[in-house]
């Protein structure tokens, strides 16, 4: 007999009834389990795990992580403010992004973050000006673009010379030298993030080798550094592909950076920590058949979970309470007026009827955080399950939330 789907023992169907659909449900235990796995893998003393907020910036999710001493990686002033509000220690926050404004730099300086991951010479000069104005030297690392190919979706590769991220080695050295000369800049080390959803070790190892090469040059010039930040991008398994082995990743990085035990190693996982800890629950509205396809129309759509439409991403999907009967190949689609609006295509599923709840898996990362109000659809509610208790952590939006800001 197929089993009813539960989250920390709570039936998904009951959560859908209680909080409505579409609904994101996160499990605290699942998040902590992933964090523990990473901590065990990265044995090098001083290693910091800085959670990449953009995967899921919900305050309750952030609090689960910062309560255990994790740091944060942010890519905007908004994320920085949310990380601080959730309680991440300023000295555990790193700030990346190619287009930080001076106001965003100012916030980071005022609050005393660990480091700015600087991505261009012009940005470094802007940071220096902001630091001089504040009379407070700015800690910075240089984001290196190692020009490595990470076999992943072209939209989520960031470490190639044609990508907008980071700088190449000669510029990185030039920026570190500038840091040494300026009394308003405080050079911390190197940063590198080559993309997202990377499943093999190869690209990480090549990126680490490129970073180590620049570290050797810095050392030769007598430029001290204290941070080596290898970014995130640790792939998770949604179906066939194996998950990245974080223990082997840790070993490879620790081996590459073993000549510099004084430098702290940082990693910035987003997806790895939260993807599998989240479900998107949706209710079946209608079914229909064309001469070519069977469709199941549900009340969640591409505005709630963009990844299938945006990247052709595979998300597991299953009924919360599987019915008996022959399984059929169906397309699970939402109400948005785009043929690209689908959650799953040609999936073999048990019988579904209007009113049934389906659960889309691996929805804890880049789910709600990439959601929109497209088609004037209020955004979904979010719930955190902790110790078998469910708590609303973001109320469902209303149409007023969409319309009232308009003048
Ligand atoms: C997006 C991002 C991450 C996290 O990526 P994941 O694939 O979610 O692990 C880490 N660092 C930087 C700089 C990023 O832009």
mmCIF file of C-alpha atoms and ligand atoms in Angstrom:
data_model
loop_
_atom_site.group_PDB
_atom_site.id
_atom_site.type_symbol
_atom_site.label_atom_id
_atom_site.label_comp_id
_atom_site.label_asym_id
_atom_site.label_seq_id
_atom_site.Cartn_x
_atom_site.Cartn_y
_atom_site.Cartn_z
ATOM 1 C CA UNK A 1 0.000 0.000 0.000
ATOM 2 C CA UNK A 2 1.495 3.381 -0.965
ATOM 3 C CA UNK A 3 2.271 5.567 1.982
ATOM 4 C CA UNK A 4 0.894 8.896 3.015
ATOM 5 C CA UNK A 5 3.446 11.704 2.706
ATOM 6 C CA UNK A 6 4.513 13.338 5.970
ATOM 7 C CA UNK A 7 6.874 16.091 7.138
ATOM 8 C CA UNK A 8 8.448 15.289 10.515
ATOM 9 C CA UNK A 9 5.452 13.050 11.120
ATOM 10 C CA UNK A 10 2.796 15.594 10.080
ATOM 11 C CA UNK A 11 0.645 14.519 7.120
ATOM 12 C CA UNK A 12 1.204 16.858 4.164
ATOM 13 C CA UNK A 13 -2.488 16.748 3.296
ATOM 14 C CA UNK A 14 -3.399 18.024 6.762
ATOM 15 C CA UNK A 15 -0.902 20.888 6.429
ATOM 16 C CA UNK A 16 -2.476 21.826 3.099
ATOM 17 C CA UNK A 17 -5.917 21.817 4.687
ATOM 18 C CA UNK A 18 -4.772 23.906 7.639
ATOM 19 C CA UNK A 19 -2.701 26.533 5.811
ATOM 20 C CA UNK A 20 -4.168 26.408 2.289
ATOM 21 C CA UNK A 21 -2.360 25.936 -1.007
ATOM 22 C CA UNK A 22 -0.032 26.635 -2.702
ATOM 23 C CA UNK A 23 2.108 26.164 0.386
ATOM 24 C CA UNK A 24 5.829 25.844 0.999
ATOM 25 C CA UNK A 25 6.652 23.533 3.919
ATOM 26 C CA UNK A 26 10.157 23.373 5.381
ATOM 27 C CA UNK A 27 11.547 20.888 7.889
ATOM 28 C CA UNK A 28 13.924 22.186 10.527
ATOM 29 C CA UNK A 29 15.327 18.712 11.162
ATOM 30 C CA UNK A 30 16.123 18.273 7.476
ATOM 31 C CA UNK A 31 17.996 21.601 7.351
ATOM 32 C CA UNK A 32 20.018 20.739 10.456
ATOM 33 C CA UNK A 33 20.823 17.302 9.096
ATOM 34 C CA UNK A 34 22.408 18.864 6.009
ATOM 35 C CA UNK A 35 24.345 21.381 8.085
ATOM 36 C CA UNK A 36 25.691 18.591 10.292
ATOM 37 C CA UNK A 37 26.813 16.641 7.246
ATOM 38 C CA UNK A 38 28.747 19.623 5.933
ATOM 39 C CA UNK A 39 30.300 20.370 9.309
ATOM 40 C CA UNK A 40 31.498 16.773 9.610
ATOM 41 C CA UNK A 41 32.956 16.904 6.099
ATOM 42 C CA UNK A 42 34.877 20.154 6.592
ATOM 43 C CA UNK A 43 37.245 19.213 9.378
ATOM 44 C CA UNK A 44 39.832 21.972 8.838
ATOM 45 C CA UNK A 45 39.856 24.186 11.955
ATOM 46 C CA UNK A 46 38.264 27.582 11.454
ATOM 47 C CA UNK A 47 36.162 26.574 8.451
ATOM 48 C CA UNK A 48 32.998 28.666 8.263
ATOM 49 C CA UNK A 49 29.788 27.674 6.538
ATOM 50 C CA UNK A 50 28.127 30.828 5.264
ATOM 51 C CA UNK A 51 24.551 30.133 4.188
ATOM 52 C CA UNK A 52 23.710 31.749 0.848
ATOM 53 C CA UNK A 53 20.476 33.531 1.705
ATOM 54 C CA UNK A 54 19.226 33.816 -1.831
ATOM 55 C CA UNK A 55 18.329 30.117 -1.814
ATOM 56 C CA UNK A 56 15.718 30.801 0.854
ATOM 57 C CA UNK A 57 15.818 34.025 2.884
ATOM 58 C CA UNK A 58 12.777 33.234 5.032
ATOM 59 C CA UNK A 59 13.544 34.532 8.530
ATOM 60 C CA UNK A 60 12.577 31.281 10.238
ATOM 61 C CA UNK A 61 14.873 29.294 7.941
ATOM 62 C CA UNK A 62 17.692 31.779 8.569
ATOM 63 C CA UNK A 63 17.176 31.487 12.320
ATOM 64 C CA UNK A 64 17.453 27.705 12.198
ATOM 65 C CA UNK A 65 20.877 28.131 10.621
ATOM 66 C CA UNK A 66 22.239 31.088 12.571
ATOM 67 C CA UNK A 67 21.147 29.524 15.877
ATOM 68 C CA UNK A 68 23.756 26.832 15.244
ATOM 69 C CA UNK A 69 26.499 29.350 14.504
ATOM 70 C CA UNK A 70 26.414 29.290 10.706
ATOM 71 C CA UNK A 71 27.422 32.453 8.875
ATOM 72 C CA UNK A 72 25.663 34.095 5.939
ATOM 73 C CA UNK A 73 26.458 35.010 2.356
ATOM 74 C CA UNK A 74 24.400 37.876 0.944
ATOM 75 C CA UNK A 75 24.177 39.454 -2.495
ATOM 76 C CA UNK A 76 22.198 42.633 -1.830
ATOM 77 C CA UNK A 77 21.509 45.221 0.844
ATOM 78 C CA UNK A 78 18.103 43.607 1.287
ATOM 79 C CA UNK A 79 19.644 40.228 2.019
ATOM 80 C CA UNK A 80 22.185 41.850 4.320
ATOM 81 C CA UNK A 81 19.377 43.524 6.280
ATOM 82 C CA UNK A 82 17.484 40.235 6.490
ATOM 83 C CA UNK A 83 20.566 38.311 7.613
ATOM 84 C CA UNK A 84 21.165 40.865 10.372
ATOM 85 C CA UNK A 85 17.497 40.843 11.387
ATOM 86 C CA UNK A 86 17.524 37.048 11.608
ATOM 87 C CA UNK A 87 20.445 37.272 14.018
ATOM 88 C CA UNK A 88 23.501 36.281 11.987
ATOM 89 C CA UNK A 89 26.570 37.791 13.643
ATOM 90 C CA UNK A 90 27.886 40.652 11.452
ATOM 91 C CA UNK A 91 31.368 39.124 11.647
ATOM 92 C CA UNK A 92 30.001 35.972 10.026
ATOM 93 C CA UNK A 93 28.502 37.706 6.986
ATOM 94 C CA UNK A 94 30.155 37.960 3.569
ATOM 95 C CA UNK A 95 28.721 40.242 0.892
ATOM 96 C CA UNK A 96 29.087 39.280 -2.805
ATOM 97 C CA UNK A 97 27.651 40.670 -6.028
ATOM 98 C CA UNK A 98 28.868 42.581 -9.077
ATOM 99 C CA UNK A 99 26.784 45.702 -8.492
ATOM 100 C CA UNK A 100 26.873 46.740 -4.854
ATOM 101 C CA UNK A 101 25.756 50.335 -4.444
ATOM 102 C CA UNK A 102 27.483 52.746 -2.080
ATOM 103 C CA UNK A 103 24.419 52.647 0.182
ATOM 104 C CA UNK A 104 24.750 48.864 0.405
ATOM 105 C CA UNK A 105 28.476 49.154 1.136
ATOM 106 C CA UNK A 106 27.690 51.700 3.800
ATOM 107 C CA UNK A 107 25.326 49.320 5.575
ATOM 108 C CA UNK A 108 27.955 46.574 5.547
ATOM 109 C CA UNK A 109 30.633 48.927 6.886
ATOM 110 C CA UNK A 110 28.412 50.348 9.573
ATOM 111 C CA UNK A 111 27.463 46.888 10.818
ATOM 112 C CA UNK A 112 31.004 45.528 10.587
ATOM 113 C CA UNK A 113 30.612 42.516 8.289
ATOM 114 C CA UNK A 114 33.415 39.984 7.842
ATOM 115 C CA UNK A 115 34.247 40.887 4.249
ATOM 116 C CA UNK A 116 33.046 42.361 0.967
ATOM 117 C CA UNK A 117 33.661 40.034 -1.965
ATOM 118 C CA UNK A 118 34.704 42.645 -4.498
ATOM 119 C CA UNK A 119 34.153 41.878 -8.176
ATOM 120 C CA UNK A 120 35.830 44.748 -10.084
ATOM 121 C CA UNK A 121 38.501 47.442 -9.723
ATOM 122 C CA UNK A 122 35.891 50.182 -9.974
ATOM 123 C CA UNK A 123 33.888 48.571 -7.194
ATOM 124 C CA UNK A 124 37.035 48.458 -5.052
ATOM 125 C CA UNK A 125 37.543 52.194 -5.538
ATOM 126 C CA UNK A 126 33.917 52.828 -4.565
ATOM 127 C CA UNK A 127 34.403 50.697 -1.441
ATOM 128 C CA UNK A 128 37.525 52.695 -0.592
ATOM 129 C CA UNK A 129 35.572 55.957 -0.886
ATOM 130 C CA UNK A 130 32.785 54.597 1.307
ATOM 131 C CA UNK A 131 35.359 53.467 3.887
ATOM 132 C CA UNK A 132 37.102 56.857 3.884
ATOM 133 C CA UNK A 133 33.789 58.640 4.414
ATOM 134 C CA UNK A 134 33.010 56.354 7.359
ATOM 135 C CA UNK A 135 36.584 56.571 8.670
ATOM 136 C CA UNK A 136 36.541 52.791 8.920
ATOM 137 C CA UNK A 137 38.785 50.550 6.790
ATOM 138 C CA UNK A 138 36.794 48.138 4.615
ATOM 139 C CA UNK A 139 37.629 44.422 4.789
ATOM 140 C CA UNK A 140 37.546 42.961 1.299
ATOM 141 C CA UNK A 141 38.293 39.788 -0.612
ATOM 142 C CA UNK A 142 38.731 39.649 -4.356
ATOM 143 C CA UNK A 143 36.397 37.402 -6.308
ATOM 144 C CA UNK A 144 38.518 35.448 -8.734
ATOM 145 C CA UNK A 145 37.027 34.276 -12.015
ATOM 146 C CA UNK A 146 39.005 31.057 -12.550
ATOM 147 C CA UNK A 147 37.600 30.445 -16.062
ATOM 148 C CA UNK A 148 36.524 26.877 -15.351
ATOM 149 C CA UNK A 149 33.671 25.099 -16.988
ATOM 150 C CA UNK A 150 31.123 23.692 -14.534
ATOM 151 C CA UNK A 151 28.828 21.298 -16.342
ATOM 152 C CA UNK A 152 25.570 22.819 -15.251
ATOM 153 C CA UNK A 153 22.798 24.911 -16.785
ATOM 154 C CA UNK A 154 24.243 27.903 -18.738
ATOM 155 C CA UNK A 155 22.159 30.326 -16.654
ATOM 156 C CA UNK A 156 23.811 29.164 -13.446
ATOM 157 C CA UNK A 157 27.467 28.939 -14.433
ATOM 158 C CA UNK A 158 29.419 31.884 -13.084
ATOM 159 C CA UNK A 159 33.101 30.975 -13.280
ATOM 160 C CA UNK A 160 33.903 31.410 -16.970
ATOM 161 C CA UNK A 161 35.688 34.351 -18.509
ATOM 162 C CA UNK A 162 32.552 35.277 -20.468
ATOM 163 C CA UNK A 163 30.498 35.488 -17.249
ATOM 164 C CA UNK A 164 30.150 38.835 -15.512
ATOM 165 C CA UNK A 165 31.468 37.558 -12.181
ATOM 166 C CA UNK A 166 34.837 38.211 -10.568
ATOM 167 C CA UNK A 167 38.126 39.296 -12.094
ATOM 168 C CA UNK A 168 40.984 37.429 -13.720
ATOM 169 C CA UNK A 169 44.227 36.666 -11.873
ATOM 170 C CA UNK A 170 46.310 39.726 -12.936
ATOM 171 C CA UNK A 171 43.543 42.094 -11.851
ATOM 172 C CA UNK A 172 43.018 40.163 -8.628
ATOM 173 C CA UNK A 173 46.701 40.710 -7.796
ATOM 174 C CA UNK A 174 46.457 44.384 -8.715
ATOM 175 C CA UNK A 175 43.464 44.780 -6.394
ATOM 176 C CA UNK A 176 45.267 43.036 -3.538
ATOM 177 C CA UNK A 177 48.225 45.417 -4.012
ATOM 178 C CA UNK A 178 45.852 48.364 -3.937
ATOM 179 C CA UNK A 179 44.524 46.973 -0.667
ATOM 180 C CA UNK A 180 48.010 46.923 0.775
ATOM 181 C CA UNK A 181 48.691 50.551 -0.239
ATOM 182 C CA UNK A 182 45.416 52.040 0.970
ATOM 183 C CA UNK A 183 44.776 52.856 4.604
ATOM 184 C CA UNK A 184 41.014 52.496 3.960
ATOM 185 C CA UNK A 185 41.166 49.011 2.507
ATOM 186 C CA UNK A 186 41.912 45.835 4.431
ATOM 187 C CA UNK A 187 42.668 42.895 2.133
ATOM 188 C CA UNK A 188 41.341 39.574 3.500
ATOM 189 C CA UNK A 189 41.860 37.051 0.741
ATOM 190 C CA UNK A 190 40.237 35.446 -2.268
ATOM 191 C CA UNK A 191 36.711 34.443 -3.135
ATOM 192 C CA UNK A 192 35.481 32.203 -5.917
ATOM 193 C CA UNK A 193 32.035 30.832 -6.835
ATOM 194 C CA UNK A 194 31.807 28.959 -10.089
ATOM 195 C CA UNK A 195 28.113 28.244 -10.395
ATOM 196 C CA UNK A 196 25.223 26.340 -8.951
ATOM 197 C CA UNK A 197 23.996 22.737 -8.892
ATOM 198 C CA UNK A 198 27.469 21.318 -9.670
ATOM 199 C CA UNK A 199 27.642 17.553 -9.333
ATOM 200 C CA UNK A 200 31.275 16.659 -9.957
ATOM 201 C CA UNK A 201 34.404 17.450 -8.090
ATOM 202 C CA UNK A 202 36.416 18.399 -11.189
ATOM 203 C CA UNK A 203 35.277 22.017 -11.573
ATOM 204 C CA UNK A 204 35.713 22.694 -7.842
ATOM 205 C CA UNK A 205 39.211 21.167 -7.925
ATOM 206 C CA UNK A 206 40.197 23.268 -10.954
ATOM 207 C CA UNK A 207 38.810 26.417 -9.345
ATOM 208 C CA UNK A 208 40.701 25.653 -6.122
ATOM 209 C CA UNK A 209 43.909 25.167 -8.117
ATOM 210 C CA UNK A 210 43.386 28.554 -9.783
ATOM 211 C CA UNK A 211 42.813 30.185 -6.386
ATOM 212 C CA UNK A 212 45.919 28.490 -4.940
ATOM 213 C CA UNK A 213 47.978 29.785 -7.855
ATOM 214 C CA UNK A 214 47.012 33.376 -6.994
ATOM 215 C CA UNK A 215 47.637 32.714 -3.290
ATOM 216 C CA UNK A 216 51.194 31.620 -4.154
ATOM 217 C CA UNK A 217 51.743 34.866 -6.046
ATOM 218 C CA UNK A 218 50.379 36.885 -3.122
ATOM 219 C CA UNK A 219 52.682 35.031 -0.781
ATOM 220 C CA UNK A 220 55.650 35.692 -3.062
ATOM 221 C CA UNK A 221 54.853 39.412 -2.909
ATOM 222 C CA UNK A 222 54.519 39.278 0.859
ATOM 223 C CA UNK A 223 50.805 40.144 0.806
ATOM 224 C CA UNK A 224 49.119 38.524 3.818
ATOM 225 C CA UNK A 225 45.661 36.967 3.628
ATOM 226 C CA UNK A 226 43.315 35.369 6.134
ATOM 227 C CA UNK A 227 40.325 34.086 4.094
ATOM 228 C CA UNK A 228 39.898 31.616 1.265
ATOM 229 C CA UNK A 229 36.239 31.504 0.258
ATOM 230 C CA UNK A 230 35.306 28.787 -2.246
ATOM 231 C CA UNK A 231 31.666 29.792 -2.662
ATOM 232 C CA UNK A 232 28.677 27.471 -2.973
ATOM 233 C CA UNK A 233 27.184 25.522 -5.835
ATOM 234 C CA UNK A 234 27.202 22.085 -4.185
ATOM 235 C CA UNK A 235 24.823 20.023 -6.282
ATOM 236 C CA UNK A 236 21.911 18.104 -4.839
ATOM 237 C CA UNK A 237 20.199 15.142 -6.399
ATOM 238 C CA UNK A 238 16.667 15.583 -7.731
ATOM 239 C CA UNK A 239 16.486 12.341 -9.629
ATOM 240 C CA UNK A 240 19.050 10.374 -11.558
ATOM 241 C CA UNK A 241 22.281 12.325 -11.056
ATOM 242 C CA UNK A 242 24.316 11.486 -7.944
ATOM 243 C CA UNK A 243 24.707 14.075 -5.259
ATOM 244 C CA UNK A 244 28.025 15.857 -4.897
ATOM 245 C CA UNK A 245 30.047 14.078 -2.220
ATOM 246 C CA UNK A 246 30.757 16.880 0.242
ATOM 247 C CA UNK A 247 33.361 14.846 2.140
ATOM 248 C CA UNK A 248 35.430 14.425 -1.015
ATOM 249 C CA UNK A 249 34.951 18.103 -1.850
ATOM 250 C CA UNK A 250 36.207 19.048 1.609
ATOM 251 C CA UNK A 251 39.240 16.790 1.243
ATOM 252 C CA UNK A 252 40.111 18.239 -2.155
ATOM 253 C CA UNK A 253 39.856 21.828 -0.910
ATOM 254 C CA UNK A 254 41.715 21.139 2.304
ATOM 255 C CA UNK A 255 44.521 19.453 0.373
ATOM 256 C CA UNK A 256 44.820 22.367 -2.074
ATOM 257 C CA UNK A 257 44.949 24.967 0.693
ATOM 258 C CA UNK A 258 47.078 22.997 3.163
ATOM 259 C CA UNK A 259 50.120 25.292 2.628
ATOM 260 C CA UNK A 260 48.159 28.121 4.302
ATOM 261 C CA UNK A 261 46.728 26.796 7.578
ATOM 262 C CA UNK A 262 46.485 30.363 8.902
ATOM 263 C CA UNK A 263 43.764 31.188 6.367
ATOM 264 C CA UNK A 264 40.139 30.375 7.236
ATOM 265 C CA UNK A 265 38.310 28.338 4.648
ATOM 266 C CA UNK A 266 34.780 29.544 3.868
ATOM 267 C CA UNK A 267 32.067 27.782 1.901
ATOM 268 C CA UNK A 268 28.759 29.330 0.887
ATOM 269 C CA UNK A 269 26.176 26.607 0.293
ATOM 270 C CA UNK A 270 22.607 27.625 -0.388
ATOM 271 C CA UNK A 271 20.825 24.853 -2.228
ATOM 272 C CA UNK A 272 22.727 22.068 -0.437
ATOM 273 C CA UNK A 273 21.366 23.127 2.954
ATOM 274 C CA UNK A 274 17.725 23.799 2.138
ATOM 275 C CA UNK A 275 16.597 22.298 -1.191
ATOM 276 C CA UNK A 276 15.617 18.904 0.147
ATOM 277 C CA UNK A 277 14.133 20.389 3.306
ATOM 278 C CA UNK A 278 11.243 21.968 1.414
ATOM 279 C CA UNK A 279 8.063 20.835 -0.317
ATOM 280 C CA UNK A 280 5.610 22.824 -2.378
ATOM 281 C CA UNK A 281 2.061 21.586 -1.792
ATOM 282 C CA UNK A 282 -0.578 22.199 -4.415
ATOM 283 C CA UNK A 283 -4.186 21.165 -4.862
ATOM 284 C CA UNK A 284 -5.490 19.475 -7.986
ATOM 285 C CA UNK A 285 -8.082 21.674 -9.686
ATOM 286 C CA UNK A 286 -8.963 19.868 -12.900
ATOM 287 C CA UNK A 287 -7.890 17.143 -15.277
ATOM 288 C CA UNK A 288 -8.128 17.128 -19.024
ATOM 289 C CA UNK A 289 -6.898 15.229 -22.021
ATOM 290 C CA UNK A 290 -5.956 16.294 -25.493
ATOM 291 C CA UNK A 291 -5.269 13.826 -28.280
ATOM 292 C CA UNK A 292 -1.585 13.969 -27.242
ATOM 293 C CA UNK A 293 -1.424 14.601 -23.508
ATOM 294 C CA UNK A 294 -3.033 14.125 -20.145
ATOM 295 C CA UNK A 295 -2.937 17.248 -18.010
ATOM 296 C CA UNK A 296 -3.380 17.677 -14.289
ATOM 297 C CA UNK A 297 -4.025 21.331 -13.509
ATOM 298 C CA UNK A 298 -3.007 22.362 -9.986
ATOM 299 C CA UNK A 299 -3.184 25.643 -8.064
ATOM 300 C CA UNK A 300 0.605 26.190 -7.950
ATOM 301 C CA UNK A 301 2.349 27.583 -10.999
ATOM 302 C CA UNK A 302 5.578 28.917 -12.456
ATOM 303 C CA UNK A 303 5.155 32.082 -10.403
ATOM 304 C CA UNK A 304 5.447 29.912 -7.271
ATOM 305 C CA UNK A 305 8.195 27.578 -8.507
ATOM 306 C CA UNK A 306 10.033 28.952 -11.539
ATOM 307 C CA UNK A 307 12.761 26.310 -11.837
ATOM 308 C CA UNK A 308 11.000 23.835 -14.139
ATOM 309 C CA UNK A 309 10.055 26.615 -16.579
ATOM 310 C CA UNK A 310 13.276 28.579 -16.213
ATOM 311 C CA UNK A 311 15.869 25.796 -16.299
ATOM 312 C CA UNK A 312 13.887 22.736 -17.304
ATOM 313 C CA UNK A 313 14.681 21.564 -13.774
ATOM 314 C CA UNK A 314 13.379 18.196 -12.613
ATOM 315 C CA UNK A 315 11.476 18.191 -9.329
ATOM 316 C CA UNK A 316 10.074 14.989 -7.871
ATOM 317 C CA UNK A 317 6.310 15.110 -7.526
ATOM 318 C CA UNK A 318 3.896 12.779 -5.745
ATOM 319 C CA UNK A 319 0.375 12.737 -4.349
ATOM 320 C CA UNK A 320 0.237 13.395 -0.612
ATOM 321 C CA UNK A 321 -2.124 10.388 -0.309
ATOM 322 C CA UNK A 322 -1.544 8.033 -3.196
ATOM 323 C CA UNK A 323 -4.685 6.375 -4.548
ATOM 324 C CA UNK A 324 -4.784 2.810 -5.777
ATOM 325 C CA UNK A 325 -4.986 2.353 -9.505
ATOM 326 C CA UNK A 326 -2.886 2.311 -12.646
ATOM 327 C CA UNK A 327 -0.171 4.929 -12.933
ATOM 328 C CA UNK A 328 -0.405 7.255 -15.913
ATOM 329 C CA UNK A 329 1.954 9.627 -17.641
ATOM 330 C CA UNK A 330 0.749 13.202 -17.045
ATOM 331 C CA UNK A 331 1.853 16.813 -17.312
ATOM 332 C CA UNK A 332 1.317 18.672 -14.044
ATOM 333 C CA UNK A 333 0.677 22.306 -14.954
ATOM 334 C CA UNK A 334 -0.422 25.523 -13.247
ATOM 335 C CA UNK A 335 -3.025 28.165 -14.082
ATOM 336 C CA UNK A 336 -0.561 30.739 -15.514
ATOM 337 C CA UNK A 337 -1.151 31.750 -19.108
ATOM 338 C CA UNK A 338 2.070 30.385 -20.600
ATOM 339 C CA UNK A 339 2.685 27.006 -22.191
ATOM 340 C CA UNK A 340 5.979 27.095 -20.286
ATOM 341 C CA UNK A 341 4.028 26.946 -17.039
ATOM 342 C CA UNK A 342 4.542 23.420 -15.799
ATOM 343 C CA UNK A 343 5.800 21.704 -12.658
ATOM 344 C CA UNK A 344 6.376 18.270 -14.181
ATOM 345 C CA UNK A 345 6.101 16.841 -17.660
ATOM 346 C CA UNK A 346 5.355 13.298 -18.734
ATOM 347 C CA UNK A 347 5.510 11.988 -15.190
ATOM 348 C CA UNK A 348 4.195 8.570 -14.237
ATOM 349 C CA UNK A 349 1.763 9.264 -11.379
ATOM 350 C CA UNK A 350 -0.956 7.367 -9.524
ATOM 351 C CA UNK A 351 -4.541 8.470 -10.197
ATOM 352 C CA UNK A 352 -5.315 12.041 -9.151
ATOM 353 C CA UNK A 353 -8.686 13.666 -8.606
ATOM 354 C CA UNK A 354 -9.771 17.263 -8.090
ATOM 355 C CA UNK A 355 -9.104 18.233 -4.476
ATOM 356 C CA UNK A 356 -6.129 15.894 -4.091
ATOM 357 C CA UNK A 357 -2.874 17.351 -2.762
ATOM 358 C CA UNK A 358 0.359 16.888 -4.662
ATOM 359 C CA UNK A 359 3.793 17.580 -3.209
ATOM 360 C CA UNK A 360 6.651 18.921 -5.305
ATOM 361 C CA UNK A 361 9.967 17.949 -3.741
ATOM 362 C CA UNK A 362 13.335 19.739 -3.572
ATOM 363 C CA UNK A 363 11.429 23.012 -3.316
ATOM 364 C CA UNK A 364 13.242 24.476 -0.307
ATOM 365 C CA UNK A 365 15.847 26.297 -2.417
ATOM 366 C CA UNK A 366 15.127 28.827 -5.157
ATOM 367 C CA UNK A 367 11.405 28.122 -4.737
ATOM 368 C CA UNK A 368 9.738 30.900 -2.801
ATOM 369 C CA UNK A 369 12.814 33.099 -3.210
ATOM 370 C CA UNK A 370 12.360 33.165 -6.993
ATOM 371 C CA UNK A 371 8.579 33.392 -6.857
ATOM 372 C CA UNK A 372 6.692 36.325 -8.337
ATOM 373 C CA UNK A 373 3.213 37.758 -8.577
ATOM 374 C CA UNK A 374 3.013 37.106 -12.327
ATOM 375 C CA UNK A 375 -0.595 36.913 -13.487
ATOM 376 C CA UNK A 376 -1.449 38.890 -10.321
ATOM 377 C CA UNK A 377 -1.177 35.730 -8.276
ATOM 378 C CA UNK A 378 -0.527 36.433 -4.583
ATOM 379 C CA UNK A 379 2.559 34.611 -3.381
ATOM 380 C CA UNK A 380 2.244 31.387 -1.408
ATOM 381 C CA UNK A 381 2.416 30.973 2.367
ATOM 382 C CA UNK A 382 5.417 29.356 4.061
ATOM 383 C CA UNK A 383 5.404 27.003 7.019
ATOM 384 C CA UNK A 384 8.237 25.641 9.140
ATOM 385 C CA UNK A 385 7.842 22.283 10.853
ATOM 386 C CA UNK A 386 9.952 21.914 13.985
ATOM 387 C CA UNK A 387 9.787 18.994 16.347
ATOM 388 C CA UNK A 388 6.533 17.831 14.794
ATOM 389 C CA UNK A 389 4.837 21.251 15.126
ATOM 390 C CA UNK A 390 3.953 23.425 12.155
ATOM 391 C CA UNK A 391 4.211 27.200 12.323
ATOM 392 C CA UNK A 392 3.256 29.785 9.715
ATOM 393 C CA UNK A 393 6.421 31.746 8.914
ATOM 394 C CA UNK A 394 5.050 33.884 6.115
ATOM 395 C CA UNK A 395 1.406 34.600 5.628
ATOM 396 C CA UNK A 396 -0.165 34.089 2.252
ATOM 397 C CA UNK A 397 -0.259 37.293 0.226
ATOM 398 C CA UNK A 398 -3.568 38.846 -0.692
ATOM 399 C CA UNK A 399 -4.556 40.721 -3.823
ATOM 400 C CA UNK A 400 -4.215 43.900 -1.741
ATOM 401 C CA UNK A 401 -0.508 43.110 -1.269
ATOM 402 C CA UNK A 402 -0.239 43.265 -5.040
ATOM 403 C CA UNK A 403 -2.408 46.281 -5.740
ATOM 404 C CA UNK A 404 -1.900 48.648 -2.797
ATOM 405 C CA UNK A 405 1.676 49.717 -3.681
ATOM 406 C CA UNK A 406 0.386 51.012 -7.020
ATOM 407 C CA UNK A 407 -0.279 54.761 -7.101
HETATM 408 C C1 LIG B 1 24.193 31.832 -5.334
HETATM 409 C C2 LIG B 1 25.474 31.904 -4.643
HETATM 410 C C3 LIG B 1 25.837 30.918 -3.715
HETATM 411 C C4 LIG B 1 24.985 29.728 -3.394
HETATM 412 O O1 LIG B 1 24.800 28.880 -4.477
HETATM 413 P P1 LIG B 1 24.127 27.448 -4.263
HETATM 414 O O2 LIG B 1 24.133 26.839 -5.602
HETATM 415 O O3 LIG B 1 22.753 27.696 -3.764
HETATM 416 O O4 LIG B 1 24.944 26.712 -3.274
HETATM 417 C C5 LIG B 1 27.034 31.072 -3.051
HETATM 418 N N1 LIG B 1 27.875 32.108 -3.332
HETATM 419 C C6 LIG B 1 27.559 33.054 -4.235
HETATM 420 C C7 LIG B 1 28.508 34.166 -4.477
HETATM 421 C C8 LIG B 1 26.362 32.986 -4.927
HETATM 422 O O5 LIG B 1 26.066 33.921 -5.834
#
